[in-house]
Tab-separated table of C-alpha atoms in Angstrom:
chain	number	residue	atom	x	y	z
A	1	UNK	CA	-5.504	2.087	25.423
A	2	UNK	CA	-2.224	0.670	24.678
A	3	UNK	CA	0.819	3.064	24.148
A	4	UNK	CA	1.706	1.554	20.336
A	5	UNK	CA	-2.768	2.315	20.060
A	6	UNK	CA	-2.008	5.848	21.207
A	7	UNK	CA	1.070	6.563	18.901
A	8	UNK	CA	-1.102	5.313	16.271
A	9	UNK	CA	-3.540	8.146	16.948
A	10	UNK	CA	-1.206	10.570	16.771
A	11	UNK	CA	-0.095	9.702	13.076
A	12	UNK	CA	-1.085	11.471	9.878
A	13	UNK	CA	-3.730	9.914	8.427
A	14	UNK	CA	-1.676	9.630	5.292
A	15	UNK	CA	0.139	7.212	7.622
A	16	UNK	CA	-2.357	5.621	9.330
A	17	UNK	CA	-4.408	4.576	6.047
A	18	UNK	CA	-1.967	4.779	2.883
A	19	UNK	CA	-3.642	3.186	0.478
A	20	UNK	CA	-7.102	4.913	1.092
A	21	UNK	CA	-4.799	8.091	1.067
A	22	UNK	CA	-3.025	7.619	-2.456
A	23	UNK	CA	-7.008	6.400	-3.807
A	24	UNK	CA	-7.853	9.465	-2.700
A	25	UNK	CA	-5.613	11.872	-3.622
A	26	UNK	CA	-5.233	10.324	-7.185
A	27	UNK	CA	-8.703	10.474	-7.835
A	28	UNK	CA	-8.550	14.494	-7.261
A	29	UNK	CA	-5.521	14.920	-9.361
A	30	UNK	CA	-7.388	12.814	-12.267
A	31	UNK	CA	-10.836	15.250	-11.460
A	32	UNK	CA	-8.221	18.347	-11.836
A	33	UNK	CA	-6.953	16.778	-15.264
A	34	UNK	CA	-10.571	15.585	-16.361
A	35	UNK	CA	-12.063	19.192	-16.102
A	36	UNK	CA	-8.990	20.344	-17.811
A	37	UNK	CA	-9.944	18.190	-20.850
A	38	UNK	CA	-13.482	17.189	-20.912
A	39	UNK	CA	-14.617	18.976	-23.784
A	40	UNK	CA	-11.926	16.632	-26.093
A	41	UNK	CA	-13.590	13.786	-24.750
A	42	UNK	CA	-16.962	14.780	-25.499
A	43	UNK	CA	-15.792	15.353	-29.224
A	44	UNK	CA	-14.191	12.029	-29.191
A	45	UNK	CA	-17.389	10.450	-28.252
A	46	UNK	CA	-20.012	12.086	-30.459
A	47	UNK	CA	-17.272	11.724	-33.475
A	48	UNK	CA	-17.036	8.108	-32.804
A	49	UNK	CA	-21.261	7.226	-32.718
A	50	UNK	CA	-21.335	9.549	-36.018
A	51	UNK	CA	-22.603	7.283	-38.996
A	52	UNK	CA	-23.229	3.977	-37.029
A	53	UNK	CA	-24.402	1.678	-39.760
A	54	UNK	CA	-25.435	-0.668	-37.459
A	55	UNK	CA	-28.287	1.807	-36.606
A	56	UNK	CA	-29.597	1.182	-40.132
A	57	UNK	CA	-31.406	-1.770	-39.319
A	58	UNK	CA	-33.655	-0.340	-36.688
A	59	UNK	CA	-34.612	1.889	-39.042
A	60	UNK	CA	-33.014	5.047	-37.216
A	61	UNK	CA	-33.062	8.382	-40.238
A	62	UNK	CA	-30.580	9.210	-37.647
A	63	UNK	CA	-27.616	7.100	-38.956
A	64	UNK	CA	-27.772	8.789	-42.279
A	65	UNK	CA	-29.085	12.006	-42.230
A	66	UNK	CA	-26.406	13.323	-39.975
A	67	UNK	CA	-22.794	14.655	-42.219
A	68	UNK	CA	-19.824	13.366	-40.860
A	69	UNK	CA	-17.831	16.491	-39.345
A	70	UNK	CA	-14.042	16.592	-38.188
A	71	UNK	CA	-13.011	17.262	-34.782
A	72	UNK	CA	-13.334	21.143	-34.585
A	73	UNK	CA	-16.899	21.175	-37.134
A	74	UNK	CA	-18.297	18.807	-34.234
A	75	UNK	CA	-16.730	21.073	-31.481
A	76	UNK	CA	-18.340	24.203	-32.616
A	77	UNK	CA	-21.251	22.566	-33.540
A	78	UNK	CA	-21.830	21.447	-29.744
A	79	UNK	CA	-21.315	24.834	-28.821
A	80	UNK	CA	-23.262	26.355	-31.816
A	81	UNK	CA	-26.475	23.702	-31.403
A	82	UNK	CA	-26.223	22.993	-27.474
A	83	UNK	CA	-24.797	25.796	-25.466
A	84	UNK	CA	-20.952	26.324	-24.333
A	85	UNK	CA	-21.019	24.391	-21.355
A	86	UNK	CA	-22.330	21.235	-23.017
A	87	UNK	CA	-19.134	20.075	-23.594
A	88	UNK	CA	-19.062	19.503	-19.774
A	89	UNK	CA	-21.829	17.293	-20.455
A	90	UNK	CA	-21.294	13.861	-18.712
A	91	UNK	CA	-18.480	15.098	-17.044
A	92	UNK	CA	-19.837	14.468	-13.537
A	93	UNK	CA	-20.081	10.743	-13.909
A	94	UNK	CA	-16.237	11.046	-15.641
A	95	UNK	CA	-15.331	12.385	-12.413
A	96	UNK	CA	-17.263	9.831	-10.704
A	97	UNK	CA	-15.080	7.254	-13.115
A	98	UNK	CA	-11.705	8.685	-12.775
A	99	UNK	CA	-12.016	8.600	-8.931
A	100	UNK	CA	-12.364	4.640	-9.071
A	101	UNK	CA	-10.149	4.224	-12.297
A	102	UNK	CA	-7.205	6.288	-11.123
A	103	UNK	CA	-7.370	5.146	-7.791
A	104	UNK	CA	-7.735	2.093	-8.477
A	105	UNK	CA	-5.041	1.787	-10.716
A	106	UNK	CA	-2.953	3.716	-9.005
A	107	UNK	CA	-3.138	1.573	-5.578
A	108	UNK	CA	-2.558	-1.133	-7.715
A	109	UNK	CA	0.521	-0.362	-9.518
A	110	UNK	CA	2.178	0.919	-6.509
A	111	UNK	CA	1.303	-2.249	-4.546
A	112	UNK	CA	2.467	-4.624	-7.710
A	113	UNK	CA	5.202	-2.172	-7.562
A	114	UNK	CA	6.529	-2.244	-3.932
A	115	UNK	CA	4.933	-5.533	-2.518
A	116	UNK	CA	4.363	-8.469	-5.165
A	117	UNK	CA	7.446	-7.346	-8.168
A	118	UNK	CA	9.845	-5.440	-5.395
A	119	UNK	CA	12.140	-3.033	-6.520
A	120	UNK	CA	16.173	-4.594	-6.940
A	121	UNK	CA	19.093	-3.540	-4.487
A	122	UNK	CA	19.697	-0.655	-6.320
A	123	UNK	CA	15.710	0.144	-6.276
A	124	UNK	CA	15.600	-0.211	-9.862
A	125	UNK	CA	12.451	-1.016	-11.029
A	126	UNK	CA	12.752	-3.454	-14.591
A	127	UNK	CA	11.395	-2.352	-17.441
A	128	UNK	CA	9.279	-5.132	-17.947
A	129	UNK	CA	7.921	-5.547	-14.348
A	130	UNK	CA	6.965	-1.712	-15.033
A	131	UNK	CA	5.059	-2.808	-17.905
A	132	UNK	CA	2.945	-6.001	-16.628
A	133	UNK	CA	2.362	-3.677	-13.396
A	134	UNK	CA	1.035	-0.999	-15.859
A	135	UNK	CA	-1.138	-3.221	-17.417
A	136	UNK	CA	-2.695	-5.023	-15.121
A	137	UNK	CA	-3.301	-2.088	-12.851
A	138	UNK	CA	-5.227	-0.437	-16.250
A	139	UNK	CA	-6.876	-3.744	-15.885
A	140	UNK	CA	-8.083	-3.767	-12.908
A	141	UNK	CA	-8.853	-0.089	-12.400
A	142	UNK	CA	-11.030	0.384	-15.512
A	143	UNK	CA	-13.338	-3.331	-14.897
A	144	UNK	CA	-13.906	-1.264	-11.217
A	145	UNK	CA	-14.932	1.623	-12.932
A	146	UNK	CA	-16.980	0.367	-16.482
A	147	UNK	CA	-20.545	0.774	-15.005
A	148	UNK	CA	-18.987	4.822	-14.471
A	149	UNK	CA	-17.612	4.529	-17.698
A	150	UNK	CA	-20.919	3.616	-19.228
A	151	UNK	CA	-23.272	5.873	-17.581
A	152	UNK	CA	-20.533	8.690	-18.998
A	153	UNK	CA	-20.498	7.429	-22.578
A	154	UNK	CA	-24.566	7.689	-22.571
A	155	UNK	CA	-25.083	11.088	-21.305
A	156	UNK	CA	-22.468	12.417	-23.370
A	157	UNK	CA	-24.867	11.873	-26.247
A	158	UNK	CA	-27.869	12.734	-24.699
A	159	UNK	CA	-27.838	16.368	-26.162
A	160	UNK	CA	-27.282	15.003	-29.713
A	161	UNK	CA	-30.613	12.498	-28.926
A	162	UNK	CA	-32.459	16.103	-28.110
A	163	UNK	CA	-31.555	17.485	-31.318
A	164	UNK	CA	-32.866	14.586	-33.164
A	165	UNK	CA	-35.936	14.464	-31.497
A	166	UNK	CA	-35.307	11.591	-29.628
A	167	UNK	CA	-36.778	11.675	-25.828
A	168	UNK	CA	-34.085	11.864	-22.667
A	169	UNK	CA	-33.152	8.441	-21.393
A	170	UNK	CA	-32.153	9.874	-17.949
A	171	UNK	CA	-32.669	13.059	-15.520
A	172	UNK	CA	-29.430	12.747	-14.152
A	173	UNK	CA	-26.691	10.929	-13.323
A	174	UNK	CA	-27.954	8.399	-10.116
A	175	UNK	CA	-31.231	8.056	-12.234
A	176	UNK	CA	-29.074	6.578	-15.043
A	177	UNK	CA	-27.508	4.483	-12.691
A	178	UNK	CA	-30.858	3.420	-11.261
A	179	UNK	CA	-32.513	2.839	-14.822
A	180	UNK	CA	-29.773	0.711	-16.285
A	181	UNK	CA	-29.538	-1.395	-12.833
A	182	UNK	CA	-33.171	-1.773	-13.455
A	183	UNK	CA	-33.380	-2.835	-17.214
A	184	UNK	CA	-29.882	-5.027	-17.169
A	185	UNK	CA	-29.250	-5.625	-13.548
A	186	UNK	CA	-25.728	-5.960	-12.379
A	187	UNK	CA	-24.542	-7.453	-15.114
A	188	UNK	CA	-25.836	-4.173	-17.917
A	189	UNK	CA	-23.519	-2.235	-15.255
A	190	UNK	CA	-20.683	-3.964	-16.752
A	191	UNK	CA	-21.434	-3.586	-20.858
A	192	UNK	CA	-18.721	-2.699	-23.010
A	193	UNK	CA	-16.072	-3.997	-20.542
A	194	UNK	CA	-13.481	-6.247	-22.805
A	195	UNK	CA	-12.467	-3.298	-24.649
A	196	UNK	CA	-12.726	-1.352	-22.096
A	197	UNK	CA	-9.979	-3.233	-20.484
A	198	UNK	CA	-8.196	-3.640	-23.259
A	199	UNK	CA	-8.269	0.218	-24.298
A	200	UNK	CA	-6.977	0.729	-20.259
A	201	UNK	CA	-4.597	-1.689	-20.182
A	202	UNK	CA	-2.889	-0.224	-23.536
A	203	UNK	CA	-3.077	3.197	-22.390
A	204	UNK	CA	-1.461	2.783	-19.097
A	205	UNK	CA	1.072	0.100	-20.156
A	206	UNK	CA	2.208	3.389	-21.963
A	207	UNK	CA	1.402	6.227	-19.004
A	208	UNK	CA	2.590	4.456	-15.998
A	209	UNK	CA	4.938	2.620	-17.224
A	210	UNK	CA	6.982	5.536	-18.864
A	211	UNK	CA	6.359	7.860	-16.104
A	212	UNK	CA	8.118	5.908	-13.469
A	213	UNK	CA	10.755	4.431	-15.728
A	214	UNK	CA	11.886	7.585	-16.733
A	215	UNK	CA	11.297	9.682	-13.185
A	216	UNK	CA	13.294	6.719	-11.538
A	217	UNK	CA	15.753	7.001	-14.307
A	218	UNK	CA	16.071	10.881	-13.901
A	219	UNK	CA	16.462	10.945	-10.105
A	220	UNK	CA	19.071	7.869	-10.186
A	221	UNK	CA	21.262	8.836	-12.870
A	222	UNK	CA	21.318	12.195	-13.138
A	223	UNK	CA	21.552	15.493	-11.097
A	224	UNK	CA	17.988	16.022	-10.902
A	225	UNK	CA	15.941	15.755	-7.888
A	226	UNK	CA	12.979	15.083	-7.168
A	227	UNK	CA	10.760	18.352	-7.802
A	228	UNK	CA	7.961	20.036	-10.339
A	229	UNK	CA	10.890	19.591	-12.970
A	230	UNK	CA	11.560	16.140	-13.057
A	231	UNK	CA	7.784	15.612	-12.581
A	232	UNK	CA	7.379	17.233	-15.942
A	233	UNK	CA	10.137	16.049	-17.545
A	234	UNK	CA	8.838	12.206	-16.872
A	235	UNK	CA	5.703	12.972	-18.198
A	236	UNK	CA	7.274	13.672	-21.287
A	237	UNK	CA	8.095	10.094	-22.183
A	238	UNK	CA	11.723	9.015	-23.404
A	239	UNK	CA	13.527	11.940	-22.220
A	240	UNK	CA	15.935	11.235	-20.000
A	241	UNK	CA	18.099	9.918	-22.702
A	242	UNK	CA	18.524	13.434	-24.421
A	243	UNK	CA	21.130	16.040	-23.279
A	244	UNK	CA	19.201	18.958	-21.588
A	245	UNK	CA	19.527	21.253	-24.353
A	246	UNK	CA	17.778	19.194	-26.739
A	247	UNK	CA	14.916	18.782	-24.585
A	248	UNK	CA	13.667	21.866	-25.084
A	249	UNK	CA	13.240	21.495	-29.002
A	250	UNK	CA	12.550	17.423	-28.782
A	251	UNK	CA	9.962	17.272	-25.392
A	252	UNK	CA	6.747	17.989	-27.475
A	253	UNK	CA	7.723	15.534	-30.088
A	254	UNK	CA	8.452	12.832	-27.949
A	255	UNK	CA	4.974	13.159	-25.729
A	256	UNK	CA	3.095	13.793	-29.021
A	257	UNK	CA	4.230	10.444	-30.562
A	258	UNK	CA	4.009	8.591	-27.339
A	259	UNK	CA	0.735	9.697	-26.906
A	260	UNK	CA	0.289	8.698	-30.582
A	261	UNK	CA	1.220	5.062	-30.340
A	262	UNK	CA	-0.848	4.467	-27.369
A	263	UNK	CA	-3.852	6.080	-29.717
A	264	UNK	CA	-3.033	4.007	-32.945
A	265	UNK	CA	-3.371	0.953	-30.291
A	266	UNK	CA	-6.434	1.855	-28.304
A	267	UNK	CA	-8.950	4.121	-30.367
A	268	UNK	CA	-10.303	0.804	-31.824
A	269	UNK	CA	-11.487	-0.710	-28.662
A	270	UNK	CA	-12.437	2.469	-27.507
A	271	UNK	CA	-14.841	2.892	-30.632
A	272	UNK	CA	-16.595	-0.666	-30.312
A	273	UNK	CA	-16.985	-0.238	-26.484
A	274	UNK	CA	-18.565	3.431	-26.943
A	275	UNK	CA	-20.716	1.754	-29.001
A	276	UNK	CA	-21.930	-0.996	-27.221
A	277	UNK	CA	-22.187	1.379	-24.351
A	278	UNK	CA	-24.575	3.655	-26.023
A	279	UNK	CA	-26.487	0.917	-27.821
A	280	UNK	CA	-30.190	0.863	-27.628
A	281	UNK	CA	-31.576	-2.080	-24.945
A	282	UNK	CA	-34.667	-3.545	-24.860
A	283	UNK	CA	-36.782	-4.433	-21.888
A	284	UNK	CA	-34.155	-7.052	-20.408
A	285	UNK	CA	-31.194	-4.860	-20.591
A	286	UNK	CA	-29.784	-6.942	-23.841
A	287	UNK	CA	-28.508	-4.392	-26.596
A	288	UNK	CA	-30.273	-4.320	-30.027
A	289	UNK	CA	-27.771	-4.141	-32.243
A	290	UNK	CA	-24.488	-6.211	-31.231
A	291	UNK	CA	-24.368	-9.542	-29.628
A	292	UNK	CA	-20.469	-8.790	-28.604
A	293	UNK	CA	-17.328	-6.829	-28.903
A	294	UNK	CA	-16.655	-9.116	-31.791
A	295	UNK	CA	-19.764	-8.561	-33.856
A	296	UNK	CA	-19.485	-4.433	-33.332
A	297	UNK	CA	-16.324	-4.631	-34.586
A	298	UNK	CA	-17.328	-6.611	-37.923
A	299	UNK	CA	-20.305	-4.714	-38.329
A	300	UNK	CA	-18.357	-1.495	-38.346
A	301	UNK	CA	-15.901	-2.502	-40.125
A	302	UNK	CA	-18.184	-4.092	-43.314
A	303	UNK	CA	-20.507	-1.585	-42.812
A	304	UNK	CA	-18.247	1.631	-42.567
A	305	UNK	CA	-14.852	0.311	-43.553
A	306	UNK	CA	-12.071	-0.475	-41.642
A	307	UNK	CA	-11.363	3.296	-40.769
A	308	UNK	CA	-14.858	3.708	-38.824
A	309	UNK	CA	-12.064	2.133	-36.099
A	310	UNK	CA	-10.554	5.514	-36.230
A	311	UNK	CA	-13.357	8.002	-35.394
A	312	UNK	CA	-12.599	10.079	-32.828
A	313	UNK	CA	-8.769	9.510	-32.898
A	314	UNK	CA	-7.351	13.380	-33.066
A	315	UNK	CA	-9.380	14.649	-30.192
A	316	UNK	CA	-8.417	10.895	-28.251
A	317	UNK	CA	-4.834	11.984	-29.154
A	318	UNK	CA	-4.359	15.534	-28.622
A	319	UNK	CA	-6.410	15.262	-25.232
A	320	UNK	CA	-3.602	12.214	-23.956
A	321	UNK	CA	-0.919	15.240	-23.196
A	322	UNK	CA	-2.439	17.487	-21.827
A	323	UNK	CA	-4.600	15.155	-19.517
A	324	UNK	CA	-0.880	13.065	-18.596
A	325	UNK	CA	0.974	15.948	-18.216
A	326	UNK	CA	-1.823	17.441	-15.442
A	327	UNK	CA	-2.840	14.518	-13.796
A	328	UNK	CA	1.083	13.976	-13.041
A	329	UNK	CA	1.839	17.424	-11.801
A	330	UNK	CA	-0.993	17.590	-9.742
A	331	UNK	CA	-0.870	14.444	-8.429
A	332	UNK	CA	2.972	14.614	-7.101
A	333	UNK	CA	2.269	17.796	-5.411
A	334	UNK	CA	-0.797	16.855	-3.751
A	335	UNK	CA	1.145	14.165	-2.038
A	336	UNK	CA	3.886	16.179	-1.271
A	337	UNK	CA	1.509	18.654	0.493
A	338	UNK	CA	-0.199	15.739	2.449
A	339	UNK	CA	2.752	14.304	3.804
A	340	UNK	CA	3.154	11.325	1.461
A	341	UNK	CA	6.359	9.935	0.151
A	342	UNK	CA	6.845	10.871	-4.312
A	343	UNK	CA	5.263	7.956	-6.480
């Protein structure tokens, strides 16, 4: 063995694989910040099948007989109906998702970041290199991660199927995996995926790209280092313009309406591609009641008004800080404990 083989031995393995490293380590921060907010997810989803007209023309009592209930009515009723810890339900392909979505993205941005954009002289990242880097790493992160995504979506309503009767579609989560692969092949792994990748590329156009702008910002131009403080502080997007005593009274706001723009843009693709991922199949794998993205969304929107777009939006909003502010935290510290360099 070669002496520069030998020294490469001795590195870290942070060192001696990055990229796996960062996949890694992102993927636990996101399962840290997933537990965290499951049950807001769960609510989302069961808010957002609730009074599918499109289910009308199977004939499914279902569609109608159910009252349309507001984000805590459907909370308790999950816990009131199903049991406490069904709104963990689905959470272990989530996990499963957010280790190949946040990784993925993750890697991706930071490659775009450092390799294809490059940082300037004065490593300033541009704004709008932050932005197309945010994007298409949401892009790429989520298409690795839809057949995750989908196998999520379904067993999240699996309990409400048992209360109306309806039989189980799977026993767990690699037999869901199996039985879609079987009905739809390869290609059923990927339903729901145009606004799936429109929904990601929205949503971290908004995370990643404010995060770093602003930590980069903080740590350049002002006297804060890099610590748990300016971690938190750039997960509060649009704060490094403020002096630091009106941070304490304008942080919440800011997140809150960050978090609320990136909602307003993405609930509506994340409503159609719920429901194409939950759809009914038939033998082949092809769903029964939309042909596309496009003809969900003009069903729902004749059928239920343009609104139906909307379902699920305050749990899909309040669940965005909470979830950003965890993920971030966690995710600087774990690499600080492993040995690798802040994001």
């Amino acid at each position: 063995m070669s002496v520069p083989e030998k020294e490469e031995t001795l590195l870290p393995l942070t060192q001696r694989w990055p990229r796996m490293s960062k996949f890694l380590l992102s993927g636990c921060a996101a399962t840290v910040a997933e537990l965290a907010t499951f049950p807001l997810d769960l609510t989302k989803t069961r808010l957002q099948m609730q009074g599918e007209a499109a289910l009308a023309r199977l004939g499914d009592g279902a569609a109608g007989s159910a009252p349309y209930r507001g984000m805590v009515r459907t909370a308790l009723g999950i816990v009131q109906e199903e049991g406490f810890l069904k709104l963990w339900q689905g959470v272990t392909p989530a996990i499963y998702r957010h280790v190949v979505y946040s990784g993925g993205r993750m890697v991706t941005y930071e490659h775009l970041r450092e390799v294809v954009f490059g940082k300037s002289e004065d490593k300033h990242y541009p704004l709008w290199k932050s932005v197309i880097g945010g994007m298409m790493a949401g892009v790429i992160g989520q298409f690795l991660a839809n057949p995750t995504d989908l196998v999520k979506v379904q067993m999240q309503m699996e309990g409400k199927r048992k209360l109306e009767g309806k039989p189980l579609r799977f026993r767990g989560v690699h037999h869901a995996f199996a039985k879609i692969l079987a009905e739809g092949g390869i290609r059923g792994l990927w339903a729901g995926w145009v606004p799936n990748i429109q929904r990601a590329a929205l949503v971290n156009m908004g995370d990643l790209t404010t995060y770093d702008t602003v930590k980069h910002y903080l740590v350049l131009n002002t006297p804060l280092e890099e610590n748990i403080a300016t971690h938190g502080l750039s997960s509060r997007p649009a704060q490094g313009a403020h002096q630091q005593g009106e941070l304490d009274k304008c942080e919440n706001y800011e997140h809150l309406c960050s978090g609320l723009v990136a909602s307003i843009l993405g609930t509506p693709a994340d409503v159609i591609k719920s429901r194409i991922m939950n759809q009914p199949r038939d033998k082949q794998g092809r769903g029964l009641l939309y042909k596309s993205s496009t003809d969900c969304l003009i069903q729902a929107v004749q059928g239920e008004g343009f609104l139906s777009l909307y379902k699920g939006f305050l749990p899909s909003w309040l669940r965005m800080t909470p979830w950003s502010m965890v993920f971030w935290l966690t995710y600087e510290k774990i690499r600080e404990m492993s040995g690798v360099s802040p994001f």
